[in-house]
Structures are given as structure tokens and as C-alpha cells.
mmCIF file of C-alpha atoms in Angstrom:
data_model
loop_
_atom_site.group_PDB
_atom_site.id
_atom_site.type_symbol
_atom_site.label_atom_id
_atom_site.label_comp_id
_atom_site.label_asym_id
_atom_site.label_seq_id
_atom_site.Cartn_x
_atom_site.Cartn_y
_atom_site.Cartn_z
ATOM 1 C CA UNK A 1 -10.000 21.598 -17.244
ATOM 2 C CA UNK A 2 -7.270 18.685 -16.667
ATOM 3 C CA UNK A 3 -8.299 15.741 -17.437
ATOM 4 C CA UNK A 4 -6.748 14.357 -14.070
ATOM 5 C CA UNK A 5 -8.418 17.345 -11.212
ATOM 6 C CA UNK A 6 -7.323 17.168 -7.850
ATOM 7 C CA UNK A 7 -9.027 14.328 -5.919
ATOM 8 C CA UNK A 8 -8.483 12.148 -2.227
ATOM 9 C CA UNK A 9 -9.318 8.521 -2.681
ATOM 10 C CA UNK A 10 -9.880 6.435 0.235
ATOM 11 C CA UNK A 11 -10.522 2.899 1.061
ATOM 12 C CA UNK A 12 -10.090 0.173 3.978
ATOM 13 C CA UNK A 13 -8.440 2.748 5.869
ATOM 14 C CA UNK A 14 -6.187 4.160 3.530
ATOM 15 C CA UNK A 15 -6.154 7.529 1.982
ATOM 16 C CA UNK A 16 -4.461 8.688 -1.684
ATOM 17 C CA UNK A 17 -4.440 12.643 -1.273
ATOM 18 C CA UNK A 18 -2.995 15.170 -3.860
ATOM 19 C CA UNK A 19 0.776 15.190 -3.062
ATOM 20 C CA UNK A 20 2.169 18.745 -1.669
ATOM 21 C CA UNK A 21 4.712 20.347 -0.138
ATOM 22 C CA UNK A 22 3.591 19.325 3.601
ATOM 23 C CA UNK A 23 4.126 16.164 2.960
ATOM 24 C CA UNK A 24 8.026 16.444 2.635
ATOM 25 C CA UNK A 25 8.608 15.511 5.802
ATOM 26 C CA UNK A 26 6.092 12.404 5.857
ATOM 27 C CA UNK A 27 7.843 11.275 2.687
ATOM 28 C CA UNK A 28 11.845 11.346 4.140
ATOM 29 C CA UNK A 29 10.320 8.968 6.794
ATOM 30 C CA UNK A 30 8.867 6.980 4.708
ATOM 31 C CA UNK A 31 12.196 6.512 2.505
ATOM 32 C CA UNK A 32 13.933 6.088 5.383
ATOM 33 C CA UNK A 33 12.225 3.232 6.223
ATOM 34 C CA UNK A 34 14.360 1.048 4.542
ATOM 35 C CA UNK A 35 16.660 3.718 3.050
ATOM 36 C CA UNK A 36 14.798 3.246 -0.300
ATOM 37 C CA UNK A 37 16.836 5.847 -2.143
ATOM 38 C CA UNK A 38 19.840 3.404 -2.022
ATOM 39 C CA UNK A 39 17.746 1.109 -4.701
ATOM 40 C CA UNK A 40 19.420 1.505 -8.075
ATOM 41 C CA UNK A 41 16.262 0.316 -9.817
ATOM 42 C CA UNK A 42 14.003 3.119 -8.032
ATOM 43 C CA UNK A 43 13.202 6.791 -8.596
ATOM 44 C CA UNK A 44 12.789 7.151 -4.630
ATOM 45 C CA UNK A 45 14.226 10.492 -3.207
ATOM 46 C CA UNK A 46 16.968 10.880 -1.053
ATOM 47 C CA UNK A 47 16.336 12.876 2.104
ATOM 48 C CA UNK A 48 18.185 16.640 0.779
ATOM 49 C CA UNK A 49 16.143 16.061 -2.566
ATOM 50 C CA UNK A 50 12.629 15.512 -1.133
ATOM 51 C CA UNK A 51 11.421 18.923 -1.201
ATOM 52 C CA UNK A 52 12.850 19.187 -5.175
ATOM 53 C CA UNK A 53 10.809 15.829 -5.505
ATOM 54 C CA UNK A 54 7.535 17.260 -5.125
ATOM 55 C CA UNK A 55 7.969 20.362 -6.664
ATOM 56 C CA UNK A 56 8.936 18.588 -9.763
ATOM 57 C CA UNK A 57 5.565 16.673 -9.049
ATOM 58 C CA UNK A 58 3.537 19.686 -8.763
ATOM 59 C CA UNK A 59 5.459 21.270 -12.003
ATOM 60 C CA UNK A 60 4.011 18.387 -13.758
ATOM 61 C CA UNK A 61 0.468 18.292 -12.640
ATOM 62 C CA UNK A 62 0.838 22.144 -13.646
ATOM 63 C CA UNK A 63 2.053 20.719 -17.333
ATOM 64 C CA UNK A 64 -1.177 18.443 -17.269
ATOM 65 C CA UNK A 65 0.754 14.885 -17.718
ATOM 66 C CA UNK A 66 1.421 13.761 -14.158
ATOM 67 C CA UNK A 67 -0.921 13.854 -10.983
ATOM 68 C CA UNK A 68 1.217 12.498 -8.117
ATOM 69 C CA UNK A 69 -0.216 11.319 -4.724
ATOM 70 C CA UNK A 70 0.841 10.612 -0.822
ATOM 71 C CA UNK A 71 0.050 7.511 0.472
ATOM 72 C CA UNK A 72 -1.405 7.910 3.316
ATOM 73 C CA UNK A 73 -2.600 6.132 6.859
ATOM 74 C CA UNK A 74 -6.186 7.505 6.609
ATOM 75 C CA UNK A 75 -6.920 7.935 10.519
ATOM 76 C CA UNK A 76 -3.668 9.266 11.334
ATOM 77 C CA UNK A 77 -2.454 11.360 7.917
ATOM 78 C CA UNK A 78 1.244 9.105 8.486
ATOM 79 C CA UNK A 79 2.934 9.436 4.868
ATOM 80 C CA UNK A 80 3.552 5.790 3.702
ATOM 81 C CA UNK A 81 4.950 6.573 0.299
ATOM 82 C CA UNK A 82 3.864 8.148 -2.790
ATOM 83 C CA UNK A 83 2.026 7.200 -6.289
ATOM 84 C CA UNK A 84 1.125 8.769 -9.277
ATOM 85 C CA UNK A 85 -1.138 8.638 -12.514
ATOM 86 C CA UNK A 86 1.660 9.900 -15.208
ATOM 87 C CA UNK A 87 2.146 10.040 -19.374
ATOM 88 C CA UNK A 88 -1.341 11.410 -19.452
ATOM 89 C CA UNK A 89 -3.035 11.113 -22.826
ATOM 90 C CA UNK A 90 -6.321 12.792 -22.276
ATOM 91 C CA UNK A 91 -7.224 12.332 -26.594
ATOM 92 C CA UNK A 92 -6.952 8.706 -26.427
ATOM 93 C CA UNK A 93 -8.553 8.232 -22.495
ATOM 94 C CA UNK A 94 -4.714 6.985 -21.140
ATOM 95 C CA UNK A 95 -2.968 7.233 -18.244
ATOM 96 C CA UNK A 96 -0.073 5.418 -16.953
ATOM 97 C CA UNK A 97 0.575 4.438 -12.666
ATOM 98 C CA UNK A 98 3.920 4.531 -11.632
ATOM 99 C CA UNK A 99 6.480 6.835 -9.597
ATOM 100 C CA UNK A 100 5.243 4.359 -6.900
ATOM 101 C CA UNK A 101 6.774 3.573 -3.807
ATOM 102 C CA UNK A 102 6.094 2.971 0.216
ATOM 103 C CA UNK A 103 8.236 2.386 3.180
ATOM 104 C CA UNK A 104 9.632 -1.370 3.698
ATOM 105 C CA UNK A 105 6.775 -1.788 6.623
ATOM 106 C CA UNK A 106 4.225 -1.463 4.216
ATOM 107 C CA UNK A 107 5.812 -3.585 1.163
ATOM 108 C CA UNK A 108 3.780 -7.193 0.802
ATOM 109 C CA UNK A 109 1.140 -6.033 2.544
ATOM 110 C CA UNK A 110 -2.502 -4.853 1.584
ATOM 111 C CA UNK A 111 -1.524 -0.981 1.009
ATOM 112 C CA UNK A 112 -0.716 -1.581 -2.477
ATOM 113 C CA UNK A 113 -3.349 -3.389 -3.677
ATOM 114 C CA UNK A 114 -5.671 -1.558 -2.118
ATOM 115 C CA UNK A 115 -3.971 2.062 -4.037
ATOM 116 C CA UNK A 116 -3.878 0.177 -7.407
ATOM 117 C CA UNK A 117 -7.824 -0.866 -6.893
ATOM 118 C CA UNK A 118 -8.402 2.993 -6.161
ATOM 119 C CA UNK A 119 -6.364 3.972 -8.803
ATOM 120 C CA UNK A 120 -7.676 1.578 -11.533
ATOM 121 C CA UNK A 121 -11.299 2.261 -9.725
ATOM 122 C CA UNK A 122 -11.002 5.970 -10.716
ATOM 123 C CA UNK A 123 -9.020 5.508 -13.931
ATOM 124 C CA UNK A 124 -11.582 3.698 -15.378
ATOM 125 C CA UNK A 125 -14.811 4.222 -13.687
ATOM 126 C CA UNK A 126 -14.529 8.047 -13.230
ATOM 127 C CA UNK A 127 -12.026 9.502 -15.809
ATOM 128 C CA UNK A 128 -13.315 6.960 -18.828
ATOM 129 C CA UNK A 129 -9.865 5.664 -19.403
ATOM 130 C CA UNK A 130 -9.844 3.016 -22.234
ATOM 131 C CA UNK A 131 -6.061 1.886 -21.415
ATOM 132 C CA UNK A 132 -3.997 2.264 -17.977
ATOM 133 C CA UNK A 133 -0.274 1.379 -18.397
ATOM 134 C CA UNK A 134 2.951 0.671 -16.376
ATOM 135 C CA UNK A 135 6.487 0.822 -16.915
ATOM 136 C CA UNK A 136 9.463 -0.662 -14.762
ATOM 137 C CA UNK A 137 12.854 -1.270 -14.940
ATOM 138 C CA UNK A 138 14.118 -4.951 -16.578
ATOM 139 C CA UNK A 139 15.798 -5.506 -13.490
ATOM 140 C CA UNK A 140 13.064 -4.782 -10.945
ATOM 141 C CA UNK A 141 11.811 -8.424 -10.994
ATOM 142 C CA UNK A 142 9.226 -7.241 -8.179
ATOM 143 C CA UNK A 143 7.810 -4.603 -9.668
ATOM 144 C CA UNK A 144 6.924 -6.659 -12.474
ATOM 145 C CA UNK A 145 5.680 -9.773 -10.563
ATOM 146 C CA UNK A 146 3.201 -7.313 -8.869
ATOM 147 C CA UNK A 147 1.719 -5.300 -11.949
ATOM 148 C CA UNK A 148 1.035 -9.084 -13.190
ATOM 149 C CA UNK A 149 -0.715 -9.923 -10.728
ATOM 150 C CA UNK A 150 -3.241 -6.886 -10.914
ATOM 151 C CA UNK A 151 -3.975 -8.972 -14.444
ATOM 152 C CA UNK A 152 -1.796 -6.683 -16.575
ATOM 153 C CA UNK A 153 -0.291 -7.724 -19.792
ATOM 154 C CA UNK A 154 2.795 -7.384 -21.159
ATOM 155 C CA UNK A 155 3.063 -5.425 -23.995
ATOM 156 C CA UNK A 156 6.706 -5.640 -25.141
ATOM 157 C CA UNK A 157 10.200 -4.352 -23.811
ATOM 158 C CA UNK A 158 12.288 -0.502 -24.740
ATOM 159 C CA UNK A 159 15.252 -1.575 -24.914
ATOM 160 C CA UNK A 160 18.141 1.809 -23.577
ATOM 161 C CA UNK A 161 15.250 3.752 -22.916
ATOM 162 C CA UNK A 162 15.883 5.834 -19.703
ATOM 163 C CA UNK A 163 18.731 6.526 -17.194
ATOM 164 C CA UNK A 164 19.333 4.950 -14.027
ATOM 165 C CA UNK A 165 19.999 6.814 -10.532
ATOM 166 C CA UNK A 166 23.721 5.057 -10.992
ATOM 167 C CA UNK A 167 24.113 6.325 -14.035
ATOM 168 C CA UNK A 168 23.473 3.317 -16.106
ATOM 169 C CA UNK A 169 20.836 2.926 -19.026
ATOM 170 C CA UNK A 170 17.709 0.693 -18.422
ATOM 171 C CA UNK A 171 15.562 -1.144 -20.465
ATOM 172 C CA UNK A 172 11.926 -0.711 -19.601
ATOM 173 C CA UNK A 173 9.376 -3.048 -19.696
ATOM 174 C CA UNK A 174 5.864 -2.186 -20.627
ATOM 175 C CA UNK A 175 2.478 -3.178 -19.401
ATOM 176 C CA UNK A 176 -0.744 -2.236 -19.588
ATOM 177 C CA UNK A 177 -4.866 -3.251 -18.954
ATOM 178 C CA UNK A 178 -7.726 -2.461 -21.613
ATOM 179 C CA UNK A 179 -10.967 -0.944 -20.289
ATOM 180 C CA UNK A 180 -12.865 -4.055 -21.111
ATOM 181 C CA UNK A 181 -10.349 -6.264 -18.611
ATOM 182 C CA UNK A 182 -11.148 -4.134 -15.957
ATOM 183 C CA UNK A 183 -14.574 -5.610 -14.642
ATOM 184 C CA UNK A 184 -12.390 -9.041 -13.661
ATOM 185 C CA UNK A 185 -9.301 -7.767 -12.955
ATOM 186 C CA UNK A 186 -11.642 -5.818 -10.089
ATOM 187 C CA UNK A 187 -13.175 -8.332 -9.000
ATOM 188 C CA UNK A 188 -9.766 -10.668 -7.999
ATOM 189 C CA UNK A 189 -8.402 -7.730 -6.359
ATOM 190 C CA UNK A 190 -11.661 -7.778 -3.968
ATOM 191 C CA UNK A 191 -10.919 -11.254 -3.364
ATOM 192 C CA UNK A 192 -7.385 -10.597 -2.851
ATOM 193 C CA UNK A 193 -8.496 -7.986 -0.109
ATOM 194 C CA UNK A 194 -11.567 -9.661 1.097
ATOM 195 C CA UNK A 195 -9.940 -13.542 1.740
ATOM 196 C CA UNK A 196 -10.043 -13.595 5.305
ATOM 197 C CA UNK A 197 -6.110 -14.235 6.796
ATOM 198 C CA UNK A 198 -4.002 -12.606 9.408
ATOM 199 C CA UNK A 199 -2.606 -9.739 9.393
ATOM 200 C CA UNK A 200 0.626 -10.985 9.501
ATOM 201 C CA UNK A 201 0.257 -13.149 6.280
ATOM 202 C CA UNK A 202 -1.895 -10.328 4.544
ATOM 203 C CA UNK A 203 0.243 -10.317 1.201
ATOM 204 C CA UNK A 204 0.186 -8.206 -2.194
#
């Protein structure tokens, strides 16, 4: 039995669901939206390598260490983007989010939050994780302003530790929550979600 099995997890109108090959064409528009594959600090696909994208994916949830998702508009199945539990450690209860990415309409808004609540929801209240962890690029100065504030800490930086898109080397910076900082870390992202504003303010 993996210790990640295939699962949809939905909330506030938005829908994870086990990524497969039907969703390559949901996931070219959702890259194009903003033609995300042009971001040197992102592993987003470009259009001729979607298909290749997920069947790497599926390869992996096959090997047992990566479970990858499509973001999805619950009521009407649109593809947003994609996410993924990866570096799964099933002897020590860790998993790792990352491989995450949605279309430039749905960047600041509540879709993220709302997948990493999910996520960390089933990580840790279903699958018994004791640690989840992320990893980003140095230079992606968003990426890592957002894992903060889900109430991750920083556990250190891997200096030339994986290739770039470009070509170049990255360093990688490391974060990660404990099970025991879940319970509050939960409980601000309801009250990021919850705190009534407009939809047009409705930020990560």
C-alpha cells in the first residue's frame, strides 16, 4: 500500500484531484496564462512538454515518492495549475509540497491557501505526517515569502544543489512545519480564508 493512495480533496469550491493524462490540455492553459514556462526559477512545462510532464508525474507516484495533483475549479473541472506531495519518506511520516504552480489569474488570491490548508489538512490529520517540508529556489523571493506565511520555518540553505531550466545551478532553500505546529498554523490559515474582504483584495 503507498503511503500517499489516490485521493480528491476539496474545499471552498476548489478541488485537488489525482493528476492524469486528461488534464494535459487544462494544464497548457493554465501555463499559458501568463506564459509561466518562461520563469527561470520554475519547473512549469512548456506547452510541447506537457504531456511528458505528467507522465513523469505518474512514473513517480508509480515509484512511491511523488503524488502530483490538478488544481482544479471544483464546479466547472477548469485546470488552474498543478501541486504535489513529493520526497516521500513513509519510515519517518514525511512528505514534502512543492512542484506547485497556477495560472497568473489565480496567483495572490485564495486558491493557494486554500490547497496548502488541504494539503497540510491531509498530511497531517490523515497520513500521520510528523514533518511536511518545502524547497524553492534562492532566487524565488515569492515562493519563499508565501511558505512563511503558512508558519513554516526555515531550516537552512543547499547551496549548488539542483539545475535550473536555463541551465544554471541553484541554491535551494529549505523549509519545513513539525506536527505539533500544525494545530496554529491551521487555525491562521482559517482566519486568513474566513476575514471577510472583497474579492478583489482576497490575497495569499
Amino acid at each position: 500500500m503507498a503511503f500517499v493512495e489516490p485521493i480528491t480533496l476539496s474545499s471552498r469550491g476548489m478541488a485537488l484531484v489525482p493528476l492524469a493524462l486528461s488534464h494535459e490540455l487544462g494544464l497548457r492553459a493554465a501555463a499559458a496564462d501568463g506564459e509561466l514556462w518562461k520563469l527561470r526559477i520554475t519547473s512549469v512545462p512548456e506547452p510541447e512538454d506537457t504531456g511528458s510532464y505528467i507522465e513523469t508525474a505518474l512514473q513517480m507516484r508509480e515509484a512511491g515518492n511523488r503524488f502530483a495533483f490538478a488544481v482544479t475549479e471544483e464546479a466547472t473541472g477548469t485546470v488552474l495549475g498543478s501541486t504535489s506531495y513529493h520526497d516521500i519518506l513513509p519510515a519517518v511520516k514525511r512528505v514534502e509540497i512543492g512542484y506547485t504552480w497556477y495560472a497568473k489569474r489565480c496567483q495572490r488570491t485564495h486558491v493557494n491557501t486554500t490547497c496548502k490548508l488541504l494539503m497540510l489538512s491531509h498530511a497531517f490529520d490523515v497520513l500521520g505526517c510528523n514533518v511536511v517540508g518545502w524547497r524553492t529556489d534562492n532566487f524565488n523571493h515569492a515562493s519563499q515569502r508565501a511558505i512563511e506565511r503558512l508558519g513554516a520555518r526555515k531550516d537552512g540553505v543547499i547551496r549548488g544543489h539542483a539545475m535550473r531550466r536555463d541551465g544554471t545551478i541553484r541554491d535551494t532553500v529549505m523549509y519545513s512545519l513539525r506536527s505539533g505546529e500544525w494545530p496554529e498554523v491551521r487555525a491562521q490559515l482559517l482566519y486568513l480564508l474566513d476575514k471577510p474582504r472583497s474579492q478583489a483584495n482576497h490575497k495569499e
